[in-house]
Short mmCIF file of C-alpha atoms in Angstrom, two decimals:
data_model
loop_
_atom_site.label_atom_id
_atom_site.label_comp_id
_atom_site.label_asym_id
_atom_site.label_seq_id
_atom_site.Cartn_x
_atom_site.Cartn_y
_atom_site.Cartn_z
CA ALA Z 25 0.00 0.00 0.00
CA GLN Z 26 2.90 2.38 0.65
CA ALA Z 27 4.09 1.96 -2.92
CA LEU Z 28 0.77 3.11 -4.37
CA TRP Z 29 1.01 6.73 -3.22
CA ILE Z 30 4.00 8.66 -1.92
CA GLU Z 31 2.48 11.19 0.50
CA PRO Z 32 3.56 11.98 4.10
CA PHE Z 33 0.16 11.83 5.84
CA TYR Z 34 -0.87 8.70 3.93
CA TRP Z 35 2.41 7.02 4.86
CA SER Z 36 2.05 8.12 8.49
CA SER Z 37 -1.36 6.43 8.70
CA LEU Z 38 0.03 3.21 7.25
CA ARG Z 39 3.01 3.33 9.59
CA ILE Z 40 0.69 3.65 12.60
CA ILE Z 41 -1.28 0.58 11.50
CA GLY Z 42 1.89 -1.35 10.73
CA GLY Z 43 3.44 -0.31 14.06
CA ILE Z 44 0.42 -1.60 15.99
CA CYS Z 45 0.63 -4.93 14.17
CA MET Z 46 4.38 -5.25 14.74
CA ALA Z 47 3.96 -4.38 18.43
CA GLY Z 48 1.38 -7.17 18.72
CA ILE Z 49 3.82 -9.65 17.18
CA PHE Z 50 6.62 -8.61 19.55
CA ILE Z 51 4.37 -8.80 22.61
CA VAL Z 52 3.22 -12.33 21.76
CA VAL Z 53 6.68 -13.67 20.92
CA GLU Z 54 8.54 -12.07 23.84
CA SER Z 55 5.90 -12.90 26.45
CA TRP Z 56 5.93 -16.50 25.19
CA LEU Z 57 9.71 -16.67 25.67
CA LEU Z 58 9.53 -15.03 29.11
CA ILE Z 59 6.85 -17.47 30.31
CA GLN Z 60 8.79 -20.50 29.08
CA SER Z 61 12.17 -19.37 30.47
CA PRO Z 62 13.32 -19.68 34.09
CA SER Z 63 14.22 -16.39 35.77
CA SER Z 64 17.94 -17.23 35.90
CA MET Z 65 18.13 -17.58 32.09
CA ARG Z 66 15.81 -14.84 30.85
CA GLY Z 67 18.60 -12.47 29.87
CA THR Z 68 20.30 -15.19 27.83
CA VAL Z 69 17.06 -16.37 26.18
CA LEU Z 70 15.99 -12.85 25.20
CA SER Z 71 19.48 -12.15 23.89
CA LEU Z 72 19.45 -15.26 21.68
CA TYR Z 73 16.00 -14.35 20.36
CA LEU Z 74 17.14 -10.82 19.54
CA ALA Z 75 20.36 -12.15 17.99
CA VAL Z 76 18.26 -14.07 15.46
CA PHE Z 77 16.05 -11.01 14.94
CA TYR Z 78 19.01 -8.68 14.39
CA ALA Z 79 20.71 -11.18 12.05
CA ALA Z 80 17.70 -10.99 9.73
CA LEU Z 81 17.41 -7.22 10.22
CA SER Z 82 21.08 -6.71 9.41
CA ALA Z 83 20.84 -8.85 6.27
CA GLY Z 84 17.74 -6.92 5.23
CA GLN Z 85 19.69 -3.66 5.06
CA PHE Z 86 21.64 -4.97 2.08
CA LEU Z 87 18.44 -5.62 0.10
CA ILE Z 88 18.45 -1.89 -0.63
CA ASN Z 89 21.00 -2.64 -3.36
CA LEU Z 90 18.71 -5.04 -5.25
CA SER Z 91 16.66 -2.35 -6.96
CA ASP Z 92 16.10 1.37 -7.28
CA VAL Z 93 14.78 2.66 -3.94
CA ARG Z 94 12.38 4.96 -5.83
CA SER Z 95 10.74 2.06 -7.67
CA PHE Z 96 7.87 -0.28 -6.78
CA TYR Z 97 10.11 -3.31 -6.25
CA PRO Z 98 11.49 -2.72 -2.70
CA PHE Z 99 7.92 -2.62 -1.37
CA CYS Z 100 7.13 -5.89 -3.16
CA ILE Z 101 10.20 -7.53 -1.60
CA VAL Z 102 9.12 -6.46 1.90
CA ALA Z 103 5.55 -7.65 1.35
CA ALA Z 104 6.81 -11.02 0.06
CA PHE Z 105 8.94 -11.57 3.17
CA PHE Z 106 6.01 -10.77 5.46
CA ILE Z 107 3.88 -13.34 3.64
CA LEU Z 108 6.66 -15.95 3.77
CA SER Z 109 7.01 -15.42 7.55
CA ILE Z 110 3.57 -17.00 8.02
CA ILE Z 111 4.80 -20.38 6.71
CA PRO Z 112 7.04 -21.47 9.65
CA ILE Z 113 4.41 -20.29 12.15
CA SER Z 114 1.64 -22.27 10.46
CA MET Z 115 3.82 -25.41 10.22
CA SER Z 116 4.97 -25.31 13.87
CA LYS Z 117 3.69 -28.10 16.13
CA ILE Z 118 4.90 -26.58 19.41
CA ASN Z 119 2.10 -26.03 21.89
CA ALA Z 120 1.55 -22.54 23.22
CA PRO Z 121 2.21 -22.02 26.95
CA LYS Z 122 -0.76 -22.44 29.24
CA ILE Z 123 -2.15 -19.01 30.07
CA GLU Z 124 -3.35 -18.68 33.66
CA GLN Z 125 -5.68 -15.97 34.90
CA PRO Z 126 -3.70 -12.76 34.29
CA THR Z 127 -3.08 -10.24 37.02
CA ARG Z 128 -3.67 -6.65 36.01
CA ILE Z 129 -0.79 -4.29 36.79
CA PRO Z 130 -1.58 -0.55 36.49
CA PHE Z 131 0.92 1.40 34.43
CA LEU Z 132 2.26 3.42 37.37
CA ASN Z 133 2.54 0.30 39.53
CA LEU Z 134 4.79 -1.26 36.92
CA PHE Z 135 7.10 1.73 37.23
CA ARG Z 136 7.04 1.50 41.05
CA ILE Z 137 7.89 -2.22 40.96
CA SER Z 138 10.91 -1.75 38.70
CA PRO Z 139 11.83 1.89 37.98
CA LEU Z 140 15.15 0.91 36.39
CA GLY Z 141 13.71 -1.83 34.18
CA PHE Z 142 10.79 0.37 33.12
CA SER Z 143 13.01 3.38 32.36
CA GLY Z 144 15.60 1.24 30.61
CA ALA Z 145 13.01 -0.30 28.30
CA PHE Z 146 11.49 3.13 27.58
CA VAL Z 147 14.81 4.83 26.83
CA SER Z 148 16.11 1.91 24.77
CA GLY Z 149 12.94 2.06 22.67
CA MET Z 150 13.53 5.77 22.01
CA LEU Z 151 17.16 5.04 21.18
CA LEU Z 152 16.32 2.28 18.68
CA ALA Z 153 13.69 4.50 17.05
CA ALA Z 154 16.33 7.22 16.62
CA ILE Z 155 18.78 4.72 15.12
CA TYR Z 156 16.31 3.40 12.55
CA GLY Z 157 14.91 6.82 11.68
CA LEU Z 158 17.81 9.25 11.99
CA VAL Z 159 21.03 7.32 11.34
CA PRO Z 160 20.28 7.01 7.59
CA VAL Z 161 19.61 10.78 7.51
CA TYR Z 162 22.88 11.45 9.34
CA ALA Z 163 24.74 9.13 6.97
CA LYS Z 164 23.33 10.95 3.96
CA GLU Z 165 24.26 14.35 5.44
CA ILE Z 166 27.90 13.32 5.85
CA GLY Z 167 28.05 12.33 2.19
CA LEU Z 168 27.56 8.55 2.12
CA GLU Z 169 26.09 6.91 -0.98
CA ILE Z 170 22.91 4.81 -0.77
CA SER Z 171 24.88 1.54 -0.87
CA GLU Z 172 27.20 2.83 1.88
CA ILE Z 173 24.21 3.86 4.01
CA GLY Z 174 22.80 0.33 3.70
CA THR Z 175 26.17 -1.13 4.71
CA PHE Z 176 26.48 1.29 7.65
CA MET Z 177 23.01 0.38 8.97
CA GLY Z 178 23.74 -3.30 8.43
CA ILE Z 179 26.98 -3.05 10.43
CA ILE Z 180 25.22 -1.25 13.30
CA ILE Z 181 22.57 -3.95 13.53
CA PHE Z 182 25.20 -6.68 13.09
CA GLY Z 183 26.97 -5.24 16.14
CA GLY Z 184 23.72 -5.74 18.06
CA LEU Z 185 23.70 -9.33 16.85
CA ILE Z 186 27.21 -10.31 17.97
CA PHE Z 187 26.95 -8.58 21.37
CA GLN Z 188 23.53 -10.01 22.32
CA TRP Z 189 24.45 -13.43 23.69
CA PRO Z 190 27.67 -12.53 25.61
CA THR Z 191 26.05 -9.45 27.16
CA GLY Z 192 22.91 -11.37 28.15
CA LYS Z 193 25.01 -14.18 29.62
CA LEU Z 194 27.14 -11.70 31.54
CA ALA Z 195 24.04 -9.92 32.87
CA ASP Z 196 22.62 -13.21 34.17
CA LYS Z 197 25.88 -13.96 36.01
CA LYS Z 198 27.16 -10.58 37.20
CA GLY Z 199 23.88 -8.79 37.79
CA ARG Z 200 21.57 -7.09 35.30
CA ARG Z 201 21.62 -3.74 37.09
CA LEU Z 202 25.43 -3.52 36.92
CA ILE Z 203 25.68 -4.57 33.27
CA LEU Z 204 22.83 -2.25 32.30
CA GLY Z 205 24.69 0.71 33.84
CA ILE Z 206 28.01 -0.15 32.19
CA THR Z 207 26.39 -0.73 28.80
CA SER Z 208 24.53 2.60 29.01
CA ILE Z 209 27.75 4.52 29.73
CA ILE Z 210 29.60 2.85 26.85
CA THR Z 211 26.69 3.58 24.50
CA ALA Z 212 26.77 7.27 25.43
CA PHE Z 213 30.51 7.66 24.81
CA VAL Z 214 30.44 5.73 21.52
CA GLY Z 215 27.48 7.82 20.37
CA ILE Z 216 29.52 10.99 20.98
CA ALA Z 217 32.46 9.48 19.09
CA LEU Z 218 30.18 8.75 16.12
CA ALA Z 219 29.17 12.42 16.01
CA TRP Z 220 32.79 13.59 15.94
CA PHE Z 221 34.57 10.96 13.84
CA HIS Z 222 32.91 9.96 10.57
CA SER Z 223 35.98 9.50 8.42
CA PRO Z 224 37.72 7.40 7.29
CA TYR Z 225 34.86 5.10 6.35
CA TRP Z 226 36.32 2.05 8.13
CA LEU Z 227 36.42 4.00 11.43
CA LEU Z 228 32.76 4.96 10.98
CA LEU Z 229 31.87 1.30 10.45
CA ALA Z 230 33.91 0.20 13.49
CA LEU Z 231 32.24 2.77 15.75
CA GLY Z 232 28.85 1.86 14.29
CA CYS Z 233 29.41 -1.82 15.09
CA LEU Z 234 30.34 -1.02 18.70
CA PHE Z 235 27.44 1.43 19.04
CA GLY Z 236 24.98 -1.17 17.79
CA GLY Z 237 26.52 -3.80 20.04
CA THR Z 238 25.90 -1.77 23.19
CA SER Z 239 22.68 0.12 22.35
CA PHE Z 240 20.81 -2.93 21.05
CA THR Z 241 21.50 -4.89 24.24
CA LEU Z 242 19.84 -2.35 26.55
CA TYR Z 243 16.31 -3.54 25.79
CA PRO Z 244 16.65 -7.28 26.63
CA ILE Z 245 18.58 -6.55 29.84
CA SER Z 246 15.95 -4.01 30.93
CA MET Z 247 13.13 -6.43 30.15
CA ALA Z 248 14.79 -9.29 32.03
CA TYR Z 249 15.44 -7.00 35.02
CA ALA Z 250 11.83 -5.79 35.08
CA CYS Z 251 10.46 -9.34 34.88
CA GLU Z 252 12.80 -10.37 37.70
CA LYS Z 253 11.31 -7.69 39.97
CA ILE Z 254 7.73 -8.57 38.97
CA SER Z 255 8.37 -12.23 39.74
CA ASP Z 256 9.74 -11.26 43.16
#
């Protein structure tokens, strides 16, 4: 539908609908994993799940080179992948976890139970939104070509992939609060370095990989920490 008419308000409406659908998918998948995982392994399990997610997301950045970005074809490729994603779900024979009577938690109570986990998830969501939306704009402003922008985004997300499992494992062993604090500080300093040093190109890619590796791990650690406090 986005390919049919290029208009900001029309696209915004479609993005809202698509965002609601994607949020529903993430809620179902991540809550399923959290229910099935013991508390001592939740950081690791979420990290492995996100590693798979970021591997596909990183590979998807390079699809921008398959066709002209101003043509109809990139939208067709995206639509085809969404349709294909239904196949493994429909063929799966794994039973869904048994859902017990849910306990309602008011929004403010969730914050009171785990202020750090709540704030970490909120801030990491804002950070990821900025990466997806503004990093390509920044890359274009510093003079990168379209193919280089795709590579740069792919490297950032690939950094999130390779750092997921070791960071999640370390958080489970050393304490999620400690690792969350250290990761946040590193993310801040690397983000500043990205703003100052954008040449040579290899240095930009190296900083992007490290930035993705730290920023993309904030969300699973925050979620695991929040669930730990709710379980307690």
